[in-house]
C-alpha positions in Angstrom: 95.5 127.0 78.3 93.8 129.2 75.8 90.2 130.7 76.2 88.7 127.9 74.0 90.3 125.4 76.3 89.2 127.1 79.3 85.5 127.1 77.9 85.8 123.5 77.1 87.0 122.4 80.2 84.5 124.5 82.1 81.6 122.8 80.1 83.1 119.4 80.8 83.5 120.2 84.7 79.9 121.5 84.8 78.6 118.3 82.9 80.3 116.2 85.4 79.0 118.1 88.4 75.4 118.1 87.3 75.7 114.5 86.0 77.2 113.3 89.3 74.5 115.0 91.4 71.8 113.7 89.2 73.0 110.2 89.4 73.7 110.2 92.9 70.2 111.5 93.7 68.8 108.9 91.3 70.5 106.0 93.0 69.7 107.2 96.4 66.1 107.5 95.4 66.0 103.9 94.0 67.8 102.5 97.0 65.2 104.1 99.6 62.3 103.6 97.3 63.2 99.7 96.7 63.9 99.2 100.7 60.5 101.0 101.4 58.7 98.5 99.1 60.5 95.1 100.0 62.4 95.7 103.2 65.1 93.5 101.8 68.9 93.6 102.2 69.1 91.2 99.3 67.4 93.5 97.0 69.6 96.2 97.9 72.5 94.1 96.9 70.6 93.0 93.8 70.7 96.8 92.6 74.5 96.6 92.5 74.6 93.2 90.7 72.2 94.4 88.2 74.3 97.4 87.2 77.4 95.4 87.1 76.1 92.5 84.9 75.4 94.8 81.9 78.6 96.6 82.2 80.7 93.4 82.0 79.1 92.8 78.6 79.6 96.4 77.3 82.8 97.5 78.8 85.2 96.5 76.2 82.9 97.5 73.2 82.5 101.0 75.2 86.4 101.5 75.2 86.5 100.9 71.4 83.5 103.3 70.8 85.3 106.1 73.0 88.4 105.6 70.8 86.7 106.1 67.6 83.7 108.6 68.2 83.6 112.2 69.6 84.1 111.4 73.5 82.1 114.7 74.6 79.1 113.7 72.3 79.2 110.0 73.6 79.2 111.1 77.2 76.4 113.5 76.5 74.3 110.7 75.1 75.0 108.6 78.2 73.8 111.3 80.4 70.7 111.7 78.3 70.0 108.0 78.7 70.0 108.3 82.3 67.7 111.2 82.1 65.2 109.0 80.3 65.5 106.4 83.1 64.7 109.2 85.8 61.9 110.4 83.7 60.4 106.8 83.5 60.8 106.6 87.2 59.2 110.0 87.8 56.2 108.7 85.9 56.0 105.6 87.8 55.9 107.4 91.2 53.3 109.8 89.7 51.1 106.9 88.1 51.3 104.5 91.1 52.8 101.8 89.1 56.2 101.8 90.8 57.4 98.2 91.4 60.5 96.2 92.5 60.9 94.7 89.0 60.7 98.3 87.6 63.2 99.5 89.9 65.6 96.7 89.3 65.1 97.1 85.6 66.1 100.8 86.0 69.4 99.5 87.5 70.0 97.4 84.5 69.5 100.3 82.4 71.8 102.7 84.3 74.5 99.9 84.4 74.4 99.7 80.5 75.0 103.3 80.1 77.7 104.0 82.6 80.6 102.1 80.9 80.3 104.2 77.9 80.0 107.4 79.7 83.1 106.6 82.0 85.3 105.6 79.4 84.6 108.7 77.3 84.8 111.0 80.3 88.1 109.6 81.6 89.6 109.5 78.2 88.3 113.2 77.4 90.0 115.0 80.2 93.8 114.5 79.1 92.7 116.0 75.8 91.3 119.3 77.5 94.6 120.1 79.7 98.2 120.0 79.1 99.9 117.1 80.6 101.8 119.2 83.2 98.4 120.3 84.6 96.7 117.0 84.6 97.1 115.8 88.3 95.7 119.4 89.3 92.9 119.2 86.8 92.1 115.6 87.9 91.8 116.7 91.4 89.8 119.8 90.7 87.5 117.8 88.6 87.2 115.2 91.4 86.5 118.2 93.7 83.6 119.2 91.7 82.4 115.7 91.6 82.6 115.4 95.4 80.7 118.5 95.8 78.0 117.1 93.8 78.0 113.9 95.9 77.8 116.0 98.9 74.7 118.2 97.8 73.0 115.7 95.7 72.2 113.1 98.4 71.6 115.8 100.9 69.1 117.7 98.8 67.5 114.3 97.8 67.0 113.8 101.6 65.2 117.0 102.0 63.2 116.5 98.8 61.7 113.2 100.1 59.4 115.5 102.1 57.7 116.2 98.8 57.6 112.7 97.9 59.9 110.3 95.7 58.6 111.7 92.4 60.0 115.2 93.4 63.3 113.5 93.8 62.9 111.8 90.4 61.9 114.9 88.6 65.0 116.8 89.9 67.4 114.0 88.7 65.9 114.4 85.4 66.4 118.1 85.1 70.0 117.8 86.3 70.9 114.8 84.0 69.4 116.7 81.1 71.4 119.9 81.9 74.6 117.7 82.1 73.9 116.1 78.7 73.5 119.6 77.0 76.6 121.0 78.7 78.7 118.0 77.8 77.5 118.1 74.1 78.8 121.5 73.8 82.3 120.5 74.7 84.8 121.0 71.7 88.3 119.6 71.5 91.0 118.2 69.1 89.3 114.9 68.0 91.8 112.3 67.0 90.8 110.5 63.8 89.8 107.1 64.6 92.3 104.1 64.2 92.5 102.6 60.8 92.8 98.9 62.2 89.6 96.8 61.7 87.6 95.9 64.7 88.8 92.6 66.2 89.1 90.7 69.4 92.6 91.9 69.6 91.6 95.5 69.3 88.8 95.0 71.8 91.1 93.6 74.5 94.0 96.0 73.9 93.3 98.0 76.8 93.3 95.0 79.1 96.6 93.8 77.7 98.1 97.3 78.1 97.3 97.4 81.8 98.4 93.9 82.4 101.8 94.8 80.8 102.3 97.9 83.1 102.5 96.8 86.8 102.2 100.2 88.4 98.9 100.9 86.7 97.6 97.3 87.2 98.6 97.4 90.9 96.8 100.6 91.2 93.6 99.8 89.6 93.3 96.3 91.1 94.1 97.7 94.5 91.0 100.1 94.2 88.9 97.1 92.7 89.4 94.9 96.0 89.4 97.7 98.5 86.2 99.0 97.6 84.9 95.6 96.9 85.5 94.5 100.4 85.1 97.9 102.1 82.2 99.7 100.3 79.1 100.1 102.6 77.0 102.3 100.4 74.4 99.8 99.6 73.7 99.1 103.2 73.2 102.9 104.1 69.3 102.5 104.0 69.6 99.9 106.6 71.9 101.8 109.0 69.9 104.8 108.5 66.5 103.2 109.2 67.1 100.2 111.4 70.5 100.9 113.2 70.7 104.7 113.7 67.1 105.6 113.1 67.6 108.6 111.3 65.3 108.2 108.4 65.7 109.5 104.9 67.3 112.8 105.8 69.9 111.0 107.8 70.5 108.8 104.9 71.0 111.8 102.8 73.8 113.1 105.2 75.2 109.7 105.5 75.4 109.3 101.6 77.0 112.9 101.5 79.4 112.3 104.4 82.5 110.7 102.3 82.2 113.5 100.0 82.3 116.1 102.8 85.8 114.4 103.5 86.8 114.2 100.0 86.0 117.7 98.9 88.6 119.5 101.2 91.3 116.8 100.4 90.6 117.3 96.6 91.1 121.0 96.9 94.2 120.4 98.7 95.4 118.0 96.1 94.6 120.5 93.4 97.1 123.0 95.0 99.6 120.3 96.3 99.4 117.1 94.0 100.9 114.0 95.4 104.0 114.0 93.3 106.5 112.4 95.8 106.1 108.7 96.5 102.4 108.5 95.3 102.4 104.8 95.6 103.0 104.7 99.2 100.4 107.4 99.7 97.9 105.4 97.7 98.5 102.3 99.9 98.4 104.3 103.2 95.1 105.8 102.0 93.5 102.4 101.3 94.4 101.3 104.7 92.9 104.4 106.2 89.6 103.7 104.1 89.6 100.3 105.6 89.9 101.4 109.1 87.2 103.9 108.8 84.7 101.2 107.4 85.6 99.2 110.7 84.6 102.2 112.8 81.4 102.9 110.8 80.4 99.2 111.0 80.9 99.2 115.0 79.4 102.7 115.6 75.9 103.3 117.1 76.1 107.0 117.1 75.0 108.8 114.1 77.6 111.6 114.2 80.5 109.1 114.8 79.3 107.2 111.7 79.3 110.5 109.5 82.7 111.2 110.8 84.1 107.9 109.9 82.6 108.1 106.4 83.9 111.7 105.8 87.5 110.4 106.9 87.1 107.5 104.3 86.0 109.9 101.7 89.3 112.1 102.2 91.4 108.7 101.9 89.3 107.7 99.1 90.2 111.0 97.2 93.9 110.3 97.6 93.4 107.1 96.0 91.3 108.5 93.2 93.9 111.2 92.3 96.8 109.1 92.2 95.3 106.2 90.3 93.7 108.5 87.8 96.9 110.5 87.1 98.9 107.5 86.7 96.5 105.8 84.2 96.0 109.0 82.2 99.5 110.1 82.0 101.0 106.8 81.0 98.5 105.8 78.4 99.0 106.6 74.7 96.3 109.2 73.5 94.9 106.6 70.9 94.6 104.0 73.8 92.9 106.2 76.4 89.4 105.0 75.7 90.1 101.3 75.8 92.2 101.7 78.8 89.6 103.9 80.6 87.0 101.2 79.7 89.1 98.6 81.6 89.7 100.9 84.3 85.8 101.6 84.5 85.0 97.9 84.5 87.5 97.7 87.7 85.7 100.7 89.3 82.2 99.3 88.4 83.2 96.0 89.8 84.3 97.6 93.1 81.3 99.9 93.4 78.4 97.7 92.0 79.6 94.3 92.6 80.7 95.5 95.9 77.0 96.6 96.6 75.9 93.0 95.8 78.8 91.5 98.0 77.6 93.8 101.0 73.9 93.0 100.5 74.4 89.3 100.1 76.9 89.3 103.0 74.6 91.3 105.2 71.6 88.8 104.5 73.9 86.2 105.9 75.7 87.8 109.0 74.0 91.1 109.3 74.8 94.5 108.0 77.1 95.2 111.0 79.0 91.9 110.4 79.3 92.8 106.7 80.9 96.1 107.1 83.3 95.2 109.8 84.6 92.3 107.8 84.9 94.2 104.8 87.0 96.9 106.7 89.4 94.2 108.0 89.6 92.7 104.4 90.4 96.2 102.9 93.4 96.8 105.4 94.8 93.3 104.6 94.4 94.0 100.8 96.4 97.3 101.4 99.2 95.3 103.1 99.3 92.5 100.5 99.4 94.9 97.5 102.4 96.7 99.0 104.2 93.6 99.1 103.0 92.2 95.7 103.5 95.3 93.6 107.0 96.9 94.9 107.2 98.9 91.7 103.9 100.8 93.0 104.8 100.8 96.4 108.4 102.3 95.8 107.4 104.6 92.9 109.4 107.8 93.6 107.0 110.4 91.7 104.2 110.7 89.4 106.2 110.8 86.3 104.8 113.0 83.5 104.8 111.2 80.2 105.0 113.7 77.2 101.8 113.5 75.2 102.1 112.7 71.8 101.2 115.2 69.0 97.6 115.3 68.3 95.9 115.1 65.1 92.5 116.3 64.1 90.6 119.4 64.2 88.0 120.9 66.7 84.5 119.3 66.5 
């Protein structure tokens, strides 16, 4: 990598770290603020649903836009939109007009912006590093993201001592810094495809994934595993009602998965999972489910935090294998649309999973919801190993040569 490429990657990395920290703090504040107002598990799940619903509508157009526009500037615009949401909530906290409806509206706005950002970011990384370094770059970028997930919620938990308005103000500053850093990224921007916009071009990413069973198996495995096994939406309930550790403890619980993911990400950046990546992916998902089972049954704060930390390490293996497979095998002019479909799977697993957790917790309680999800995740890992043998038996992360790039730095 030359000096300009190093600078572009560094700016991209800084933007991801600041943006992730700001987003994590913002969602933590929204969840705690909402539960403080309504004391409703259903409302916590509704936050995830209201983020996912607009994402379904805009994901395919987001991929199309990411393949036509400057991806760094598109990601910067999305981060700026999130900063505006943080500023709105900051004003509502200071002005005393925060409400359940406003917090749910903020969830909708964040859900509409995220697909464009995720499609742009995922498609941008392969344009910044050589194909031979992509697995390491993915692991290193993910490590930075996990570091932000560690520090963001932990700092937010401490900032709650000054009031929720202080947390929202900090989110605004971080997201604004992320937008400015990402806007400064320069790369070789491919000219937009010449074909006219049509339903076929919008669905091209979905068609491509469906025709490639290794990639389809990897992204669908993540979808169902996190859809069933995620417990993020219920952390305010565990922190307040089960473990009795307050917002400071909530910040630690929210950071715990990243505390496990960070050292794993650094290890994978040094030793990428080139050998039998599919088998490692399946084992990691099963370990993730087992950790959720322990977390759901635990009444000890530190055991709960440890279970979440190990789940984060397992999830990091899944992230690196899945993203490397997708990015290496996707043609450059399709990366935005494929990344958009991948982001829909991620959004479904995270945000729709939050709704599933909240709805299930309203029916059988938070402990039953998490335990059932952990068992379901283990079963999914077993089923995918049998249903996608090409993924389970894949011998290596094959590097696909990158086609020649056209265009000039912009």
